CSV table of C-alpha atoms and ligand atoms in Angstrom, one decimal:
chain,number,residue,atom,x,y,z
A,1,MET,CA,-16.0,11.8,7.6
A,2,GLY,CA,-13.0,9.6,6.9
A,3,ILE,CA,-10.0,9.4,9.2
A,4,SER,CA,-7.6,12.4,8.6
A,5,CYS,CA,-4.2,12.1,7.0
A,6,VAL,CA,-2.6,13.4,10.2
A,7,ASP,CA,-4.3,10.6,12.2
A,8,ARG,CA,-3.1,8.0,9.7
A,9,VAL,CA,0.5,9.3,9.7
A,10,SER,CA,0.5,9.4,13.5
A,11,ALA,CA,-0.8,5.8,13.7
A,12,PHE,CA,2.0,4.7,11.3
A,13,LEU,CA,4.6,6.6,13.3
A,14,THR,CA,3.4,4.8,16.5
A,15,ASN,CA,3.7,1.4,14.7
A,16,ILE,CA,7.2,2.3,13.4
A,17,ASP,CA,8.2,3.1,17.0
A,18,THR,CA,6.8,-0.2,18.4
A,19,LYS,CA,8.5,-2.2,15.6
A,20,LYS,CA,11.9,-0.5,15.8
A,21,HIS,CA,13.6,-3.9,16.5
A,22,LEU,CA,12.8,-5.0,12.9
A,23,ASN,CA,15.3,-2.4,11.6
A,24,VAL,CA,13.1,-1.4,8.7
A,25,PHE,CA,13.7,2.4,8.5
A,26,LEU,CA,17.1,4.1,8.2
A,27,SER,CA,15.4,7.5,8.5
A,28,VAL,CA,11.9,8.4,9.6
A,29,TYR,CA,10.6,11.8,8.4
A,30,GLY,CA,8.1,12.1,11.3
A,31,GLN,CA,7.6,15.8,11.7
A,32,GLU,CA,7.8,16.4,8.0
A,33,ALA,CA,5.2,13.7,7.2
A,34,LEU,CA,2.9,15.2,9.8
A,35,THR,CA,3.2,18.7,8.4
A,36,ARG,CA,2.6,17.4,4.9
A,37,ALA,CA,-0.4,15.4,6.1
A,38,ALA,CA,-2.0,18.5,7.5
A,39,GLU,CA,-1.5,20.3,4.2
A,40,VAL,CA,-3.0,17.3,2.3
A,41,ASP,CA,-5.9,17.3,4.8
A,42,SER,CA,-6.7,20.9,3.9
A,43,ARG,CA,-6.4,20.2,0.2
A,44,ILE,CA,-8.9,17.3,0.7
A,45,ARG,CA,-11.3,19.7,2.4
A,46,SER,CA,-11.0,22.2,-0.4
A,47,LYS,CA,-11.3,19.4,-2.9
A,48,THR,CA,-8.0,20.3,-4.6
A,49,ALA,CA,-6.1,17.2,-3.5
A,50,GLY,CA,-4.2,14.9,-5.9
A,51,LYS,CA,-4.9,11.2,-6.8
A,52,LEU,CA,-2.7,9.8,-4.0
A,53,ALA,CA,-4.0,12.2,-1.3
A,54,GLY,CA,-3.1,10.7,2.0
A,55,LEU,CA,-1.3,7.6,0.8
A,56,VAL,CA,1.6,7.0,3.1
A,57,ILE,CA,4.7,5.7,1.2
A,58,GLY,CA,8.1,4.5,2.2
A,59,LEU,CA,11.1,4.6,-0.1
A,60,LYS,CA,13.8,2.0,-0.4
A,61,ASP,CA,17.2,3.6,0.2
A,62,VAL,CA,18.0,3.7,-3.6
A,63,LEU,CA,15.6,6.4,-4.6
A,64,CYS,CA,16.5,10.1,-4.6
A,65,PHE,CA,14.3,12.3,-2.4
A,66,GLN,CA,15.5,15.8,-2.6
A,67,ASP,CA,17.4,17.1,0.5
A,68,HIS,CA,17.1,13.7,2.3
A,69,PRO,CA,19.9,11.3,2.9
A,70,LEU,CA,20.5,8.4,0.4
A,71,GLN,CA,23.0,5.6,0.9
A,72,ALA,CA,21.9,2.4,-0.9
A,73,GLY,CA,22.5,0.6,2.3
A,74,SER,CA,26.2,1.4,2.0
A,75,LYS,CA,28.9,3.0,4.0
A,76,ILE,CA,30.4,4.4,0.8
A,77,LEU,CA,27.6,7.0,0.6
A,78,ASP,CA,28.0,8.1,4.2
A,79,GLY,CA,26.7,11.7,4.5
A,80,PHE,CA,25.3,11.8,0.9
A,81,ILE,CA,22.2,14.0,0.5
A,82,SER,CA,20.0,13.8,-2.7
A,83,GLN,CA,20.2,16.9,-4.8
A,84,PHE,CA,16.9,16.2,-6.7
A,85,ASN,CA,13.8,14.0,-6.7
A,86,ALA,CA,13.7,10.8,-8.7
A,87,THR,CA,11.1,11.2,-11.4
A,88,ALA,CA,9.0,8.5,-9.8
A,89,VAL,CA,9.2,10.2,-6.4
A,90,GLN,CA,8.4,13.6,-7.9
A,91,ARG,CA,5.2,12.1,-9.5
A,92,LEU,CA,4.1,10.6,-6.1
A,93,LEU,CA,4.6,14.0,-4.4
A,94,ASP,CA,2.8,15.8,-7.2
A,95,GLU,CA,-0.3,13.7,-6.5
A,96,ASP,CA,-0.1,14.4,-2.7
A,97,ALA,CA,1.5,11.2,-1.4
A,98,ILE,CA,3.2,11.4,2.0
A,99,ILE,CA,6.7,10.1,2.2
A,100,ILE,CA,7.3,8.7,5.7
A,101,GLY,CA,10.9,7.4,5.6
A,102,ARG,CA,13.9,5.7,4.0
A,103,GLN,CA,14.0,1.9,4.1
A,104,ASN,CA,16.8,-0.5,4.8
A,105,CYS,CA,18.0,-2.7,1.9
A,106,ASP,CA,20.9,-4.8,0.8
A,107,GLU,CA,23.9,-2.7,-0.2
A,108,PHE,CA,23.4,-1.4,-3.7
A,109,ALA,CA,20.4,-3.8,-4.0
A,110,MET,CA,22.7,-6.8,-4.2
A,111,GLY,CA,21.3,-9.6,-2.2
A,112,SER,CA,18.3,-11.8,-1.4
A,113,SER,CA,18.1,-11.6,2.4
A,114,ASN,CA,18.8,-8.0,3.4
A,115,GLU,CA,21.9,-9.3,5.3
A,116,ASN,CA,24.2,-7.3,3.0
A,117,SER,CA,23.2,-3.9,4.4
A,118,ALA,CA,25.8,-1.8,6.1
A,119,PHE,CA,23.0,-1.0,8.6
A,120,GLY,CA,22.4,-4.6,9.6
A,121,PRO,CA,19.7,-7.0,8.6
A,122,VAL,CA,15.9,-6.4,8.6
A,123,LEU,CA,13.9,-9.0,10.5
A,124,ASN,CA,10.8,-10.7,9.2
A,125,ASP,CA,7.8,-9.7,11.3
A,126,ILE,CA,6.2,-13.1,11.3
A,127,ASP,CA,9.4,-14.7,12.8
A,128,ASN,CA,12.2,-12.5,13.9
A,129,THR,CA,14.8,-15.2,13.4
A,130,ARG,CA,14.1,-15.2,9.7
A,131,VAL,CA,15.1,-13.0,6.8
A,132,PRO,CA,12.5,-10.7,5.0
A,133,GLY,CA,14.1,-11.5,1.7
A,134,GLY,CA,16.0,-8.9,-0.3
A,135,SER,CA,17.2,-6.7,-1.6
A,136,SER,CA,14.1,-4.6,-0.7
A,137,GLY,CA,13.7,-6.3,2.7
A,138,GLY,CA,12.9,-3.1,4.6
A,139,SER,CA,10.3,-2.0,2.1
A,140,ALA,CA,8.5,-5.4,2.3
A,141,VAL,CA,8.4,-5.6,6.1
A,142,ALA,CA,7.2,-1.9,6.2
A,143,VAL,CA,4.0,-2.9,4.4
A,144,MET,CA,3.8,-6.3,6.1
A,145,ALA,CA,4.0,-4.7,9.6
A,146,ASP,CA,1.7,-1.8,8.8
A,147,LEU,CA,4.4,0.9,9.0
A,148,CYS,CA,3.1,2.5,5.7
A,149,ASP,CA,0.5,1.9,3.0
A,150,VAL,CA,2.8,1.2,0.1
A,151,SER,CA,6.6,0.9,-0.4
A,152,ILE,CA,8.6,1.7,-3.5
A,153,GLY,CA,11.5,-0.7,-4.1
A,154,SER,CA,13.6,-1.8,-7.0
A,155,ASP,CA,13.7,-5.1,-8.8
A,156,THR,CA,16.8,-6.0,-10.8
A,157,GLY,CA,16.5,-9.8,-10.4
A,158,GLY,CA,13.6,-10.3,-8.0
A,159,SER,CA,14.2,-7.8,-5.2
A,160,VAL,CA,10.5,-6.8,-5.0
A,161,ARG,CA,8.8,-10.1,-5.7
A,162,GLN,CA,11.0,-12.3,-3.5
A,163,PRO,CA,10.7,-10.3,-0.3
A,164,ALA,CA,7.0,-9.7,-1.1
A,165,ALA,CA,6.6,-13.6,-1.1
A,166,PHE,CA,8.6,-13.9,2.1
A,167,CYS,CA,6.4,-11.3,3.8
A,168,GLY,CA,3.0,-12.3,2.5
A,169,ILE,CA,2.2,-9.2,0.5
A,170,LEU,CA,1.9,-8.2,-3.2
A,171,GLY,CA,5.0,-7.2,-5.1
A,172,LEU,CA,5.1,-5.8,-8.6
A,173,LYS,CA,7.9,-5.6,-11.1
A,174,PRO,CA,6.5,-3.7,-14.1
A,175,THR,CA,7.7,-4.0,-17.6
A,176,TYR,CA,11.3,-2.8,-18.1
A,177,SER,CA,11.1,0.9,-19.2
A,178,ARG,CA,7.6,1.4,-17.9
A,179,ILE,CA,8.8,3.7,-15.0
A,180,SER,CA,11.7,6.2,-15.4
A,181,ARG,CA,14.9,5.1,-13.7
A,182,TYR,CA,16.0,8.8,-13.3
A,183,GLY,CA,17.0,9.1,-9.7
A,184,LEU,CA,17.2,5.4,-9.0
A,185,ILE,CA,20.7,4.4,-7.9
A,186,ALA,CA,22.0,2.1,-10.7
A,187,TYR,CA,22.9,-1.5,-10.1
A,188,GLY,CA,22.3,-3.3,-13.5
A,189,SER,CA,20.8,-0.7,-15.7
A,190,SER,CA,19.5,-3.0,-18.4
A,191,PHE,CA,17.5,-4.9,-15.7
A,192,ASP,CA,16.7,-2.3,-13.0
A,193,CYS,CA,13.0,-1.6,-12.5
A,194,ILE,CA,11.3,0.5,-9.9
A,195,GLY,CA,8.7,-1.8,-8.2
A,196,ILE,CA,5.8,-1.5,-5.8
A,197,PHE,CA,4.8,-3.3,-2.6
A,198,GLY,CA,1.3,-3.2,-1.1
A,199,LYS,CA,-1.5,-5.2,0.5
A,200,LYS,CA,-4.2,-4.0,-2.0
A,201,ILE,CA,-4.0,-4.4,-5.7
A,202,GLU,CA,-6.0,-1.1,-6.1
A,203,GLN,CA,-3.2,0.8,-4.4
A,204,ILE,CA,-0.5,-0.9,-6.6
A,205,ALA,CA,-2.4,-0.1,-9.7
A,206,LEU,CA,-2.9,3.5,-8.7
A,207,VAL,CA,0.7,4.1,-7.8
A,208,LEU,CA,1.9,2.5,-11.0
A,209,GLU,CA,-0.5,4.7,-13.0
A,210,VAL,CA,1.1,7.8,-11.3
A,211,MET,CA,4.7,6.8,-11.6
A,212,ALA,CA,4.8,5.3,-15.1
A,213,GLY,CA,5.3,7.1,-18.4
A,214,ALA,CA,7.7,9.0,-20.6
A,215,ASP,CA,10.4,11.1,-19.0
A,216,GLU,CA,12.9,13.3,-20.7
A,217,PHE,CA,15.5,12.4,-18.1
A,218,ASP,CA,15.6,8.7,-19.0
A,219,SER,CA,16.3,7.8,-22.6
A,220,THR,CA,15.3,4.1,-22.0
A,221,VAL,CA,11.8,4.9,-20.7
A,222,SER,CA,8.9,3.9,-22.8
A,223,ARG,CA,6.8,6.6,-24.5
A,224,LYS,CA,3.8,4.2,-24.7
A,225,PRO,CA,0.7,5.9,-23.2
A,226,VAL,CA,0.0,4.8,-19.6
A,227,PRO,CA,-3.4,3.1,-19.3
A,228,SER,CA,-5.7,3.8,-16.4
A,229,TYR,CA,-4.8,0.7,-14.5
A,230,THR,CA,-7.3,1.4,-11.8
A,231,SER,CA,-10.3,1.6,-14.1
A,232,GLU,CA,-9.2,-1.5,-15.9
A,233,LEU,CA,-8.9,-3.5,-12.6
A,234,ASN,CA,-12.3,-5.2,-12.7
A,235,ALA,CA,-12.8,-5.5,-16.5
A,236,ASP,CA,-14.6,-8.7,-17.2
A,237,PRO,CA,-14.2,-10.7,-13.9
A,238,ASN,CA,-15.5,-13.9,-15.7
A,239,LYS,CA,-12.8,-13.9,-18.4
A,240,LYS,CA,-11.1,-17.3,-18.9
A,241,TYR,CA,-7.4,-17.2,-19.3
A,242,LYS,CA,-4.7,-19.4,-20.9
A,243,VAL,CA,-2.0,-20.1,-18.4
A,244,ALA,CA,1.3,-21.9,-18.9
A,245,TYR,CA,3.6,-23.3,-16.3
A,246,ILE,CA,7.2,-24.3,-17.0
A,247,ARG,CA,7.4,-27.9,-16.1
A,248,GLU,CA,10.9,-27.6,-14.5
A,249,THR,CA,9.6,-24.9,-12.1
A,250,VAL,CA,7.0,-27.2,-10.6
A,251,ASP,CA,8.6,-30.7,-10.9
A,252,THR,CA,11.9,-29.9,-9.2
A,253,GLU,CA,13.8,-31.2,-6.2
A,254,VAL,CA,14.7,-27.6,-5.1
A,255,LEU,CA,11.1,-26.7,-4.4
A,256,GLN,CA,10.0,-26.8,-0.8
A,257,PRO,CA,7.2,-29.5,-0.6
A,258,GLU,CA,4.5,-27.2,0.7
A,259,ILE,CA,5.1,-24.7,-2.2
A,260,LYS,CA,4.9,-27.5,-4.7
A,261,LYS,CA,1.7,-28.7,-3.1
A,262,LEU,CA,0.2,-25.2,-3.3
A,263,ILE,CA,1.0,-24.6,-6.9
A,264,VAL,CA,-0.3,-28.0,-8.0
A,265,GLU,CA,-3.5,-27.2,-6.1
A,266,LYS,CA,-3.8,-23.8,-7.7
A,267,ILE,CA,-3.3,-25.4,-11.2
A,268,LYS,CA,-6.2,-27.8,-10.4
A,269,GLN,CA,-8.4,-25.1,-9.1
A,270,LEU,CA,-7.7,-22.9,-12.1
A,271,LYS,CA,-8.7,-25.7,-14.4
A,272,ASN,CA,-11.9,-26.3,-12.4
A,273,ALA,CA,-12.8,-22.7,-12.8
A,274,GLY,CA,-12.6,-23.1,-16.6
A,275,HIS,CA,-9.2,-21.6,-17.3
A,276,VAL,CA,-6.8,-23.5,-19.6
A,277,VAL,CA,-3.6,-24.4,-17.7
A,278,GLU,CA,-0.8,-26.3,-19.5
A,279,PRO,CA,2.7,-27.5,-18.8
A,280,ILE,CA,5.3,-26.2,-21.2
A,281,GLU,CA,9.0,-26.9,-21.7
A,282,PHE,CA,11.6,-24.1,-21.4
A,283,PRO,CA,14.9,-25.7,-22.3
A,284,LEU,CA,16.8,-22.6,-21.5
A,285,THR,CA,15.8,-22.6,-17.8
A,286,GLU,CA,19.3,-23.6,-16.5
A,287,TYR,CA,20.9,-20.7,-18.3
A,288,ILE,CA,18.7,-18.0,-16.9
A,289,LEU,CA,20.5,-17.5,-13.5
A,290,PRO,CA,24.1,-17.6,-14.9
A,291,THR,CA,23.1,-15.1,-17.7
A,292,TYR,CA,21.7,-12.8,-15.1
A,293,TYR,CA,24.7,-13.0,-12.8
A,294,ILE,CA,27.2,-12.4,-15.6
A,295,LEU,CA,25.4,-9.4,-17.1
A,296,ALA,CA,24.2,-7.8,-13.8
A,297,THR,CA,27.7,-8.0,-12.3
A,298,ALA,CA,29.2,-6.6,-15.5
A,299,GLU,CA,26.9,-3.6,-15.4
A,300,ALA,CA,27.4,-3.2,-11.7
A,301,SER,CA,31.2,-3.1,-12.1
A,302,SER,CA,30.7,-0.2,-14.5
A,303,ASN,CA,28.0,1.6,-12.6
A,304,LEU,CA,29.8,1.5,-9.3
A,305,SER,CA,33.0,2.9,-10.7
A,306,ARG,CA,31.7,6.3,-9.9
A,307,TYR,CA,32.1,5.7,-6.1
A,308,ASP,CA,35.8,6.7,-6.0
A,309,GLY,CA,36.1,8.8,-2.9
A,310,VAL,CA,36.3,12.0,-5.0
A,311,ARG,CA,32.7,12.7,-6.0
A,312,TYR,CA,30.4,11.2,-3.4
A,313,GLY,CA,30.1,10.5,0.4
A,314,PHE,CA,32.8,8.5,2.1
A,315,ARG,CA,36.5,9.0,1.7
A,316,SER,CA,39.1,6.9,3.5
A,317,LYS,CA,41.3,8.7,6.1
A,318,GLN,CA,44.3,6.5,5.2
A,319,VAL,CA,45.0,8.3,1.9
A,320,THR,CA,48.5,9.1,0.7
A,321,ASP,CA,48.1,9.6,-3.0
A,322,LEU,CA,45.4,9.4,-5.7
A,323,GLU,CA,45.8,5.7,-6.2
A,324,SER,CA,45.5,4.9,-2.5
A,325,LEU,CA,42.5,7.3,-2.4
A,326,TYR,CA,40.6,5.1,-4.8
A,327,LYS,CA,41.8,1.8,-3.4
A,328,LYS,CA,41.4,2.5,0.3
A,329,THR,CA,38.0,4.3,-0.2
A,330,ARG,CA,36.5,1.4,-2.2
A,331,SER,CA,38.0,-1.3,0.1
A,332,GLU,CA,36.7,0.4,3.2
A,333,GLY,CA,33.5,1.8,1.8
A,334,PHE,CA,32.0,-1.3,0.0
A,335,GLY,CA,30.9,-4.4,1.8
A,336,LYS,CA,32.1,-8.0,0.9
A,337,GLU,CA,29.2,-8.9,-1.5
A,338,VAL,CA,29.5,-5.6,-3.5
A,339,GLN,CA,33.2,-6.1,-3.8
A,340,ARG,CA,32.7,-9.7,-5.0
A,341,ARG,CA,30.3,-8.5,-7.7
A,342,ILE,CA,32.6,-5.7,-8.8
A,343,LEU,CA,35.4,-8.2,-9.2
A,344,LEU,CA,33.2,-10.7,-11.0
A,345,GLY,CA,31.9,-8.0,-13.3
A,346,THR,CA,35.3,-6.7,-14.0
A,347,PHE,CA,36.5,-10.2,-14.8
A,348,VAL,CA,33.7,-10.9,-17.3
A,349,LEU,CA,34.4,-7.6,-19.0
A,350,SER,CA,38.2,-8.0,-19.2
A,351,ALA,CA,39.8,-8.1,-22.6
A,352,SER,CA,40.6,-11.9,-22.6
A,353,TYR,CA,37.3,-13.0,-21.2
A,354,TYR,CA,34.8,-10.5,-22.7
A,355,ASP,CA,33.7,-12.8,-25.6
A,356,ALA,CA,33.6,-15.9,-23.6
A,357,TYR,CA,31.4,-14.4,-20.9
A,358,TYR,CA,29.9,-11.0,-21.6
A,359,THR,CA,29.2,-11.4,-25.3
A,360,LYS,CA,28.0,-15.0,-24.9
A,361,ALA,CA,25.6,-14.0,-22.0
A,362,GLN,CA,24.2,-11.2,-24.2
A,363,LYS,CA,23.4,-13.7,-26.9
A,364,VAL,CA,21.8,-16.1,-24.4
A,365,ARG,CA,19.8,-13.2,-23.0
A,366,ARG,CA,18.4,-12.5,-26.5
A,367,LEU,CA,17.4,-16.1,-26.8
A,368,ILE,CA,15.7,-16.2,-23.4
A,369,ARG,CA,13.8,-13.0,-24.3
A,370,GLU,CA,12.7,-14.4,-27.6
A,371,LYS,CA,11.6,-17.8,-26.2
A,372,THR,CA,9.8,-16.1,-23.3
A,373,LYS,CA,8.0,-13.8,-25.7
A,374,ALA,CA,7.0,-16.8,-27.8
A,375,ILE,CA,5.2,-18.3,-24.8
A,376,PHE,CA,3.0,-15.2,-24.8
A,377,SER,CA,1.9,-15.7,-28.3
A,378,ASN,CA,0.0,-18.8,-27.0
A,379,TYR,CA,-0.7,-17.9,-23.4
A,380,ASP,CA,-1.8,-15.0,-21.2
A,381,PHE,CA,0.5,-15.8,-18.3
A,382,ILE,CA,3.2,-17.9,-16.9
A,383,LEU,CA,2.5,-19.2,-13.4
A,384,SER,CA,5.3,-20.2,-11.1
A,385,PRO,CA,6.4,-20.2,-7.5
A,386,THR,CA,8.0,-16.8,-6.7
A,387,THR,CA,10.7,-18.5,-4.6
A,388,PRO,CA,12.0,-22.1,-4.1
A,389,SER,CA,11.5,-21.8,-0.3
A,390,THR,CA,9.8,-19.7,2.3
A,391,ALA,CA,11.7,-17.2,4.4
A,392,PHE,CA,14.9,-18.8,5.6
A,393,LYS,CA,16.8,-18.3,8.9
A,394,LEU,CA,19.1,-15.4,9.3
A,395,GLY,CA,22.7,-16.5,8.7
A,396,SER,CA,21.7,-19.7,7.0
A,397,HIS,CA,22.9,-18.8,3.5
A,398,THR,CA,25.5,-16.1,4.2
A,399,SER,CA,28.6,-18.3,3.9
A,400,ASN,CA,27.6,-19.7,0.5
A,401,PRO,CA,26.9,-17.0,-2.2
A,402,LEU,CA,25.7,-19.6,-4.7
A,403,GLU,CA,23.1,-20.9,-2.3
A,404,MET,CA,21.9,-17.3,-1.8
A,405,TYR,CA,21.8,-16.7,-5.6
A,406,LEU,CA,19.4,-19.7,-5.9
A,407,ALA,CA,16.8,-17.8,-4.0
A,408,ASP,CA,16.4,-15.8,-7.3
A,409,LEU,CA,15.9,-19.0,-9.4
A,410,PHE,CA,12.3,-18.1,-10.5
A,411,SER,CA,12.3,-14.4,-10.4
A,412,VAL,CA,15.2,-13.5,-12.7
A,413,GLN,CA,13.5,-14.7,-15.9
A,414,ALA,CA,11.2,-11.6,-15.9
A,415,ASN,CA,14.2,-9.3,-15.6
A,416,VAL,CA,16.3,-11.1,-18.2
A,417,ALA,CA,13.3,-11.0,-20.6
A,418,GLY,CA,12.2,-7.5,-19.5
A,419,VAL,CA,8.5,-8.5,-19.0
A,420,PRO,CA,6.3,-7.6,-16.0
A,421,ALA,CA,5.7,-10.0,-13.1
A,422,LEU,CA,3.7,-9.9,-9.9
A,423,SER,CA,4.1,-12.0,-6.7
A,424,VAL,CA,0.7,-12.8,-5.1
A,425,PRO,CA,0.4,-14.1,-1.5
A,426,CYS,CA,-1.4,-17.5,-1.8
A,427,GLY,CA,-1.0,-19.4,1.4
A,428,PHE,CA,1.4,-20.6,4.2
A,429,ASP,CA,3.8,-23.4,4.8
A,430,ASN,CA,3.6,-25.8,7.8
A,431,GLU,CA,5.4,-23.3,10.0
A,432,GLY,CA,2.9,-20.5,9.1
A,433,LEU,CA,5.4,-18.7,6.7
A,434,PRO,CA,3.8,-17.0,3.7
A,435,ILE,CA,4.1,-18.5,0.2
A,436,GLY,CA,3.9,-16.3,-2.9
A,437,LEU,CA,3.0,-17.4,-6.4
A,438,GLN,CA,4.3,-15.4,-9.4
A,439,VAL,CA,2.4,-14.4,-12.4
A,440,THR,CA,4.4,-13.2,-15.5
A,441,ALA,CA,2.8,-11.5,-18.5
A,442,ASP,CA,3.9,-10.1,-21.8
A,443,ASP,CA,5.4,-6.6,-22.1
A,444,PHE,CA,3.0,-3.8,-20.9
A,445,GLU,CA,0.3,-6.2,-19.8
A,446,GLU,CA,0.2,-5.0,-16.2
A,447,SER,CA,-3.6,-4.5,-16.3
A,448,LYS,CA,-4.0,-8.2,-17.1
A,449,LEU,CA,-1.7,-9.1,-14.2
A,450,PHE,CA,-3.8,-7.0,-11.9
A,451,GLN,CA,-7.0,-8.7,-13.1
A,452,PHE,CA,-5.6,-12.2,-12.7
A,453,SER,CA,-4.1,-11.4,-9.3
A,454,GLN,CA,-7.6,-11.1,-8.0
A,455,VAL,CA,-8.6,-14.5,-9.4
A,456,ILE,CA,-5.8,-16.7,-7.9
A,457,PRO,CA,-6.0,-16.3,-4.2
A,458,ASN,CA,-9.8,-16.8,-4.1
A,459,LEU,CA,-9.9,-20.0,-6.1
A,460,VAL,CA,-11.6,-23.0,-4.4
B,501,LIG,N1,19.0,-11.1,-5.4
B,501,LIG,C1,19.3,-10.6,-6.7
B,501,LIG,C2,20.8,-10.0,-6.7
B,501,LIG,O1,21.3,-10.1,-5.7
B,501,LIG,C3,18.4,-9.5,-7.2
B,501,LIG,C4,18.7,-8.2,-6.6
B,501,LIG,C5,17.7,-7.2,-7.1
B,501,LIG,O2,16.7,-7.5,-7.7
B,501,LIG,N2,18.1,-5.9,-6.8
B,501,LIG,O3,21.3,-9.5,-7.6
């Protein structure tokens, strides 16, 4: 007899209590999770339970879970309660997953350290003076510190893979459009992807299988059939792959020496194991980050215009007329980084600068996508570091936004191109902090990513 769902939920609740100082959960649905666990236990006994029976899941504070609070880490959504379930959340529930709580994150998923949350930063469980990464910092630490089995986050420019790397766990950003965005709070809609954190690739594959697929509530979601990722996991373990690495992502000054050493070692080991690994040039590398920050802020400025003090959550008390209602609510309700991005986004969309910035960035995005796709006509994967450094100290990058944006250097290419990518924990630096390597594949090749993720950590 296996351990019951009620026992597993109780154990996670105890861990959550012991690790309160990490500031991971904004709400814990303790009683509710226990009640549901008991129901799932009885369905398991009667052999009527779903595919995820007993899997305990945490949700980043950007996913609608009906009748539960939702704030995107922001004061502007104070008091807001979800009216419906996100499609992804509904599908988890339909397969008997147990939702244990709502996880802290950077405000509106904007950030790389979780220091932009209105609820304070999340601490890295390996070293409490360090950040967990962001924006899905709470979701990463929840899995790292055994506060749930799997977390669901969002990845617009690296927000699942970067914190996964900083916390020594797996983090998947699927192909854009693989999972419905219905019920995911919008940041940059043409980049936003729901992503998955876990310690076991089997669980990530299973959860993706459940959440992915067509949805009448999201017109951008793919109608491609969803493969059985779990049954394809171990297909041909001896397969030899062709792997590319972009020379500038390995031969670069910005890379922490231990990360460089690790990736060079992995390249050697892959070759020894009979895989083809080759350096390639990607002349557009320097344009990836600017393209992302122009387009993502433009989309954010439009998406966040709905938070006006009329329709949702928080409203300023200092209001005298309609204009002051908008201005005061948005000035008091949004934090500094969100305001900076709305201003930047509004600027790049303004009549006199639209062509110089927004239109230009769209064209460069197209080129980046085409050139990235071209790599996959010759190679199965692109291998890179997930991040230029391991988890940095709290407060070390907060005064310089550009320095913070550099944390996304390697992760944004997958979002700009729309392709899937997975961060795999592969080692530690000299201070014992985890290092993640990133594997990127062509559109809809998640199965291949999962297969390869089992090859890399075990190379010798
Ligand atoms: N760090 C990036 C940003 O701040 C990515 C965020 C994300 O993926 N949500 O925009």
